[in-house]
Amino acid sequence: DAKTTQPPSMDCAEGRAANLPCNHSTISGNEYVYWYRQIHSQGPQYIIHGLKNNETNEMASLIITEDRKSSTLILPHATLRDTAVYYCIVRPLETGANNLFFGTGTRLTVIP
Amino acid sequence: EPEVTQTPSHQVTQMGQEVILRCVPISNHLYFYWYRQILGQKVEFLVSFYNNEISEKSEIFDDQFSVERPDGSNFTLKIRSTKLEDSAMYFCASSRDRGTQYFGPGTRLLVL
């Protein structure tokens, strides 16, 4: 069942930061926020995940609000190759279903 | 960087035929998954596999589907009698634990 809400589409100028929001107001204390993306019909690509602290890796940053009801994925300098559908997924790690539920995501278009 | 690989990349089959889709998960991973994506639709979970048995499956994963880990490296999805509606991209994924799942590039199955 969908536990996240994302805008269906966004545009971003090449070289600018892309900020992709996600609402997960019913998130439980043991659920992590995961971000994946899918370029064309390729396999989903893992980007980043977090529990309550902000996280950064070589691909992106994840900002989670203090109440954990929403988060933002930040691509600091978007390139044309970042054009993809981005999925925000909440899931427990230790218990419960281990499958990923993909919603419809946000289609990010990076414009030259 | 280790990757999940899948073969074949494309498969065309006649309705009613059996197909086997193959995956080589990342070598030290213990959890294995199959997902599918019908053209233009969401990525859907099919089945997860751990410790040589199915740990979870979705409603899609009916008696026509089976999974197997025939040796220490391969993970297969068999569809016994394909139907037109089985046409989709099939993605294999693996994870070391119940955490991050890494996806392969997919097999595009077309049932005629």
Short mmCIF file of C-alpha atoms in Angstrom, two decimals:
data_model
loop_
_atom_site.label_atom_id
_atom_site.label_comp_id
_atom_site.label_asym_id
_atom_site.label_seq_id
_atom_site.Cartn_x
_atom_site.Cartn_y
_atom_site.Cartn_z
CA ASP A 1 0.00 0.00 0.00
CA ALA A 2 1.20 3.47 -0.84
CA LYS A 3 2.54 5.20 2.24
CA THR A 4 4.20 8.09 0.43
CA THR A 5 3.01 11.01 -1.67
CA GLN A 6 5.18 12.58 -4.35
CA PRO A 7 4.48 15.18 -7.05
CA PRO A 8 4.04 13.44 -10.40
CA SER A 9 6.60 15.56 -12.24
CA MET A 10 9.22 18.24 -11.82
CA ASP A 11 11.65 20.09 -14.04
CA CYS A 12 15.13 21.25 -13.10
CA ALA A 13 17.70 23.25 -15.02
CA GLU A 14 20.97 21.49 -15.71
CA GLY A 15 23.58 22.38 -13.12
CA ARG A 16 21.04 23.49 -10.54
CA ALA A 17 19.99 21.59 -7.45
CA ALA A 18 17.00 19.31 -7.82
CA ASN A 19 14.88 19.10 -4.68
CA LEU A 20 12.38 16.25 -4.74
CA PRO A 21 9.83 16.22 -1.91
CA CYS A 22 8.08 13.25 -0.36
CA ASN A 23 5.33 13.12 2.22
CA HIS A 24 5.14 10.10 4.53
CA SER A 25 2.93 11.35 7.32
CA THR A 26 2.02 7.86 8.57
CA ILE A 27 5.60 6.64 8.88
CA SER A 28 6.28 4.41 11.87
CA GLY A 29 9.20 4.70 14.22
CA ASN A 30 10.95 1.63 12.78
CA GLU A 31 10.50 2.58 9.12
CA TYR A 32 13.28 3.92 6.98
CA VAL A 33 12.94 6.27 4.03
CA TYR A 34 14.50 4.90 0.86
CA TRP A 35 15.01 6.61 -2.48
CA TYR A 36 15.43 4.82 -5.78
CA ARG A 37 15.34 6.04 -9.33
CA GLN A 38 14.55 4.42 -12.65
CA ILE A 39 16.04 5.70 -15.88
CA HIS A 40 13.87 4.72 -18.87
CA SER A 41 13.06 1.03 -18.35
CA GLN A 42 16.28 0.17 -16.59
CA GLY A 43 16.35 -1.54 -13.23
CA PRO A 44 15.64 0.70 -10.22
CA GLN A 45 18.83 2.22 -8.88
CA TYR A 46 19.38 2.72 -5.17
CA ILE A 47 20.20 6.30 -4.23
CA ILE A 48 20.12 6.78 -0.47
CA HIS A 49 18.21 5.95 2.68
CA GLY A 50 17.80 7.28 6.21
CA LEU A 51 15.93 6.87 9.46
CA LYS A 52 15.87 10.27 11.12
CA ASN A 53 19.21 11.95 10.55
CA ASN A 54 20.10 13.72 7.35
CA GLU A 55 22.26 11.61 5.06
CA THR A 56 24.66 12.38 2.24
CA ASN A 57 26.50 10.19 -0.21
CA GLU A 58 28.18 10.65 -3.55
CA MET A 59 24.87 10.76 -5.38
CA ALA A 60 22.57 12.85 -3.23
CA SER A 61 21.53 14.23 0.13
CA LEU A 62 18.47 13.22 2.10
CA ILE A 63 16.85 15.69 4.44
CA ILE A 64 14.26 14.26 6.84
CA THR A 65 12.10 16.61 8.88
CA GLU A 66 12.28 16.39 12.64
CA ASP A 67 8.80 14.87 12.87
CA ARG A 68 9.80 12.43 10.07
CA LYS A 69 6.58 13.10 8.20
CA SER A 70 8.34 14.31 5.09
CA SER A 71 11.70 14.28 3.39
CA THR A 72 13.53 15.87 0.48
CA LEU A 73 16.00 14.26 -1.86
CA ILE A 74 18.56 16.75 -3.12
CA LEU A 75 20.64 16.23 -6.24
CA PRO A 76 23.12 19.08 -5.81
CA HIS A 77 24.07 19.66 -9.44
CA ALA A 78 21.59 17.98 -11.74
CA THR A 79 22.82 16.68 -15.08
CA LEU A 80 20.88 15.44 -18.08
CA ARG A 81 21.64 11.89 -16.96
CA ASP A 82 19.63 12.51 -13.79
CA THR A 83 16.42 12.59 -15.84
CA ALA A 84 14.48 9.68 -14.37
CA VAL A 85 11.52 8.66 -12.22
CA TYR A 86 12.39 9.00 -8.53
CA TYR A 87 10.69 6.82 -5.96
CA CYS A 88 10.39 7.53 -2.24
CA ILE A 89 9.67 4.33 -0.30
CA VAL A 90 9.18 3.72 3.40
CA ARG A 91 9.84 0.29 4.79
CA PRO A 92 10.75 -1.41 8.03
CA LEU A 93 14.10 -3.15 8.19
CA GLU A 94 13.99 -5.43 11.16
CA THR A 95 10.47 -6.82 10.90
CA GLY A 96 7.53 -6.90 8.58
CA ALA A 97 7.39 -7.23 4.83
CA ASN A 98 10.75 -7.05 3.14
CA ASN A 99 9.48 -6.10 -0.28
CA LEU A 100 9.72 -2.63 -1.77
CA PHE A 101 6.48 -0.93 -2.72
CA PHE A 102 7.00 1.35 -5.71
CA GLY A 103 4.41 4.05 -6.21
CA THR A 104 4.24 6.25 -9.27
CA GLY A 105 7.16 8.42 -8.17
CA THR A 106 8.23 11.82 -9.47
CA ARG A 107 9.34 12.13 -13.06
CA LEU A 108 12.28 14.55 -12.98
CA THR A 109 13.24 16.17 -16.25
CA VAL A 110 16.57 17.98 -16.32
CA ILE A 111 16.47 20.72 -18.92
CA PRO A 112 19.61 21.86 -20.75
CA GLU B 1 31.50 -2.50 -8.03
CA PRO B 2 29.56 -5.77 -7.91
CA GLU B 3 26.27 -5.83 -9.84
CA VAL B 4 23.25 -8.02 -10.27
CA THR B 5 23.19 -9.49 -13.76
CA GLN B 6 20.26 -10.95 -15.66
CA THR B 7 19.92 -13.08 -18.77
CA PRO B 8 18.55 -12.91 -21.33
CA SER B 9 18.04 -9.20 -21.82
CA HIS B 10 15.11 -9.92 -24.15
CA GLN B 11 12.94 -13.00 -24.51
CA VAL B 12 10.14 -13.59 -26.98
CA THR B 13 7.94 -16.61 -26.46
CA GLN B 14 4.66 -18.06 -27.59
CA MET B 15 1.68 -18.13 -25.27
CA GLY B 16 1.61 -21.37 -23.28
CA GLN B 17 5.36 -21.90 -23.42
CA GLU B 18 7.59 -22.12 -20.37
CA VAL B 19 10.25 -19.50 -19.81
CA ILE B 20 13.11 -19.34 -17.35
CA LEU B 21 14.61 -15.99 -16.46
CA ARG B 22 18.03 -16.06 -14.91
CA CYS B 23 19.75 -13.81 -12.43
CA VAL B 24 23.16 -13.78 -10.80
CA PRO B 25 22.85 -11.86 -7.54
CA ILE B 26 25.71 -10.04 -5.88
CA SER B 27 27.98 -12.73 -4.48
CA ASN B 28 27.75 -12.18 -0.72
CA HIS B 29 24.04 -11.42 -0.71
CA LEU B 30 21.58 -13.70 1.03
CA TYR B 31 18.17 -12.30 0.06
CA PHE B 32 16.84 -12.50 -3.48
CA TYR B 33 13.82 -10.94 -5.12
CA TRP B 34 11.85 -10.78 -8.33
CA TYR B 35 9.82 -7.77 -9.40
CA ARG B 36 8.04 -7.03 -12.64
CA GLN B 37 6.94 -3.92 -14.48
CA ILE B 38 4.27 -4.03 -17.15
CA LEU B 39 4.84 -1.35 -19.75
CA GLY B 40 3.75 2.03 -18.41
CA GLN B 41 2.87 0.69 -14.98
CA LYS B 42 4.48 0.52 -11.55
CA VAL B 43 7.23 -1.82 -10.48
CA GLU B 44 5.48 -4.68 -8.63
CA PHE B 45 6.90 -7.12 -6.11
CA LEU B 46 6.58 -10.80 -7.00
CA VAL B 47 8.58 -12.86 -4.52
CA SER B 48 11.42 -12.87 -2.05
CA PHE B 49 13.70 -15.81 -1.30
CA TYR B 50 15.93 -16.46 1.67
CA ASN B 51 17.62 -19.52 3.07
CA ASN B 52 16.47 -21.61 0.11
CA GLU B 53 12.82 -20.91 0.52
CA ILE B 54 10.23 -18.32 -0.39
CA SER B 55 9.87 -15.80 2.41
CA GLU B 56 7.18 -13.61 0.89
CA LYS B 57 5.13 -13.56 -2.27
CA SER B 58 2.51 -11.31 -3.77
CA GLU B 59 -0.87 -12.18 -5.21
CA ILE B 60 0.67 -12.02 -8.67
CA PHE B 61 2.98 -14.94 -7.84
CA ASP B 62 0.51 -17.75 -8.47
CA ASP B 63 1.06 -21.42 -9.27
CA GLN B 64 2.36 -20.56 -12.72
CA PHE B 65 5.46 -19.01 -11.15
CA SER B 66 8.30 -20.69 -9.33
CA VAL B 67 11.74 -19.66 -8.16
CA GLU B 68 14.86 -21.67 -7.60
CA ARG B 69 18.46 -21.25 -6.59
CA PRO B 70 19.89 -24.21 -8.46
CA ASP B 71 23.48 -23.56 -7.47
CA GLY B 72 25.50 -21.11 -5.44
CA SER B 73 25.28 -18.30 -7.93
CA ASN B 74 22.09 -18.37 -9.99
CA PHE B 75 18.55 -17.42 -9.03
CA THR B 76 15.82 -18.24 -11.51
CA LEU B 77 12.20 -17.35 -12.15
CA LYS B 78 10.16 -19.87 -14.10
CA ILE B 79 6.82 -19.18 -15.69
CA ARG B 80 5.27 -22.52 -16.57
CA SER B 81 2.68 -21.55 -19.15
CA THR B 82 3.03 -17.98 -20.25
CA LYS B 83 0.04 -15.76 -20.88
CA LEU B 84 -0.16 -12.56 -22.89
CA GLU B 85 -0.42 -10.58 -19.68
CA ASP B 86 2.94 -11.90 -18.49
CA SER B 87 4.60 -9.56 -20.99
CA ALA B 88 6.66 -7.21 -18.84
CA MET B 89 10.12 -6.26 -17.66
CA TYR B 90 11.28 -8.65 -14.96
CA PHE B 91 13.80 -7.37 -12.46
CA CYS B 92 15.88 -9.44 -10.11
CA ALA B 93 17.26 -7.85 -6.95
CA SER B 94 19.45 -8.96 -4.09
CA SER B 95 20.40 -7.72 -0.65
CA ARG B 96 22.99 -8.71 1.91
CA ASP B 97 20.47 -8.46 4.72
CA ARG B 98 17.01 -6.99 5.05
CA GLY B 99 18.41 -3.65 3.95
CA THR B 100 19.20 -2.12 0.62
CA GLN B 101 18.12 -4.07 -2.44
CA TYR B 102 20.19 -3.80 -5.61
CA PHE B 103 18.48 -4.40 -8.92
CA GLY B 104 19.61 -5.97 -12.14
CA PRO B 105 19.03 -4.46 -15.59
CA GLY B 106 15.96 -6.57 -16.24
CA THR B 107 14.68 -9.05 -18.81
CA ARG B 108 12.09 -7.84 -21.26
CA LEU B 109 9.62 -10.68 -21.81
CA LEU B 110 7.23 -10.54 -24.72
CA VAL B 111 4.52 -13.20 -24.98
CA LEU B 112 2.90 -13.55 -28.39
#
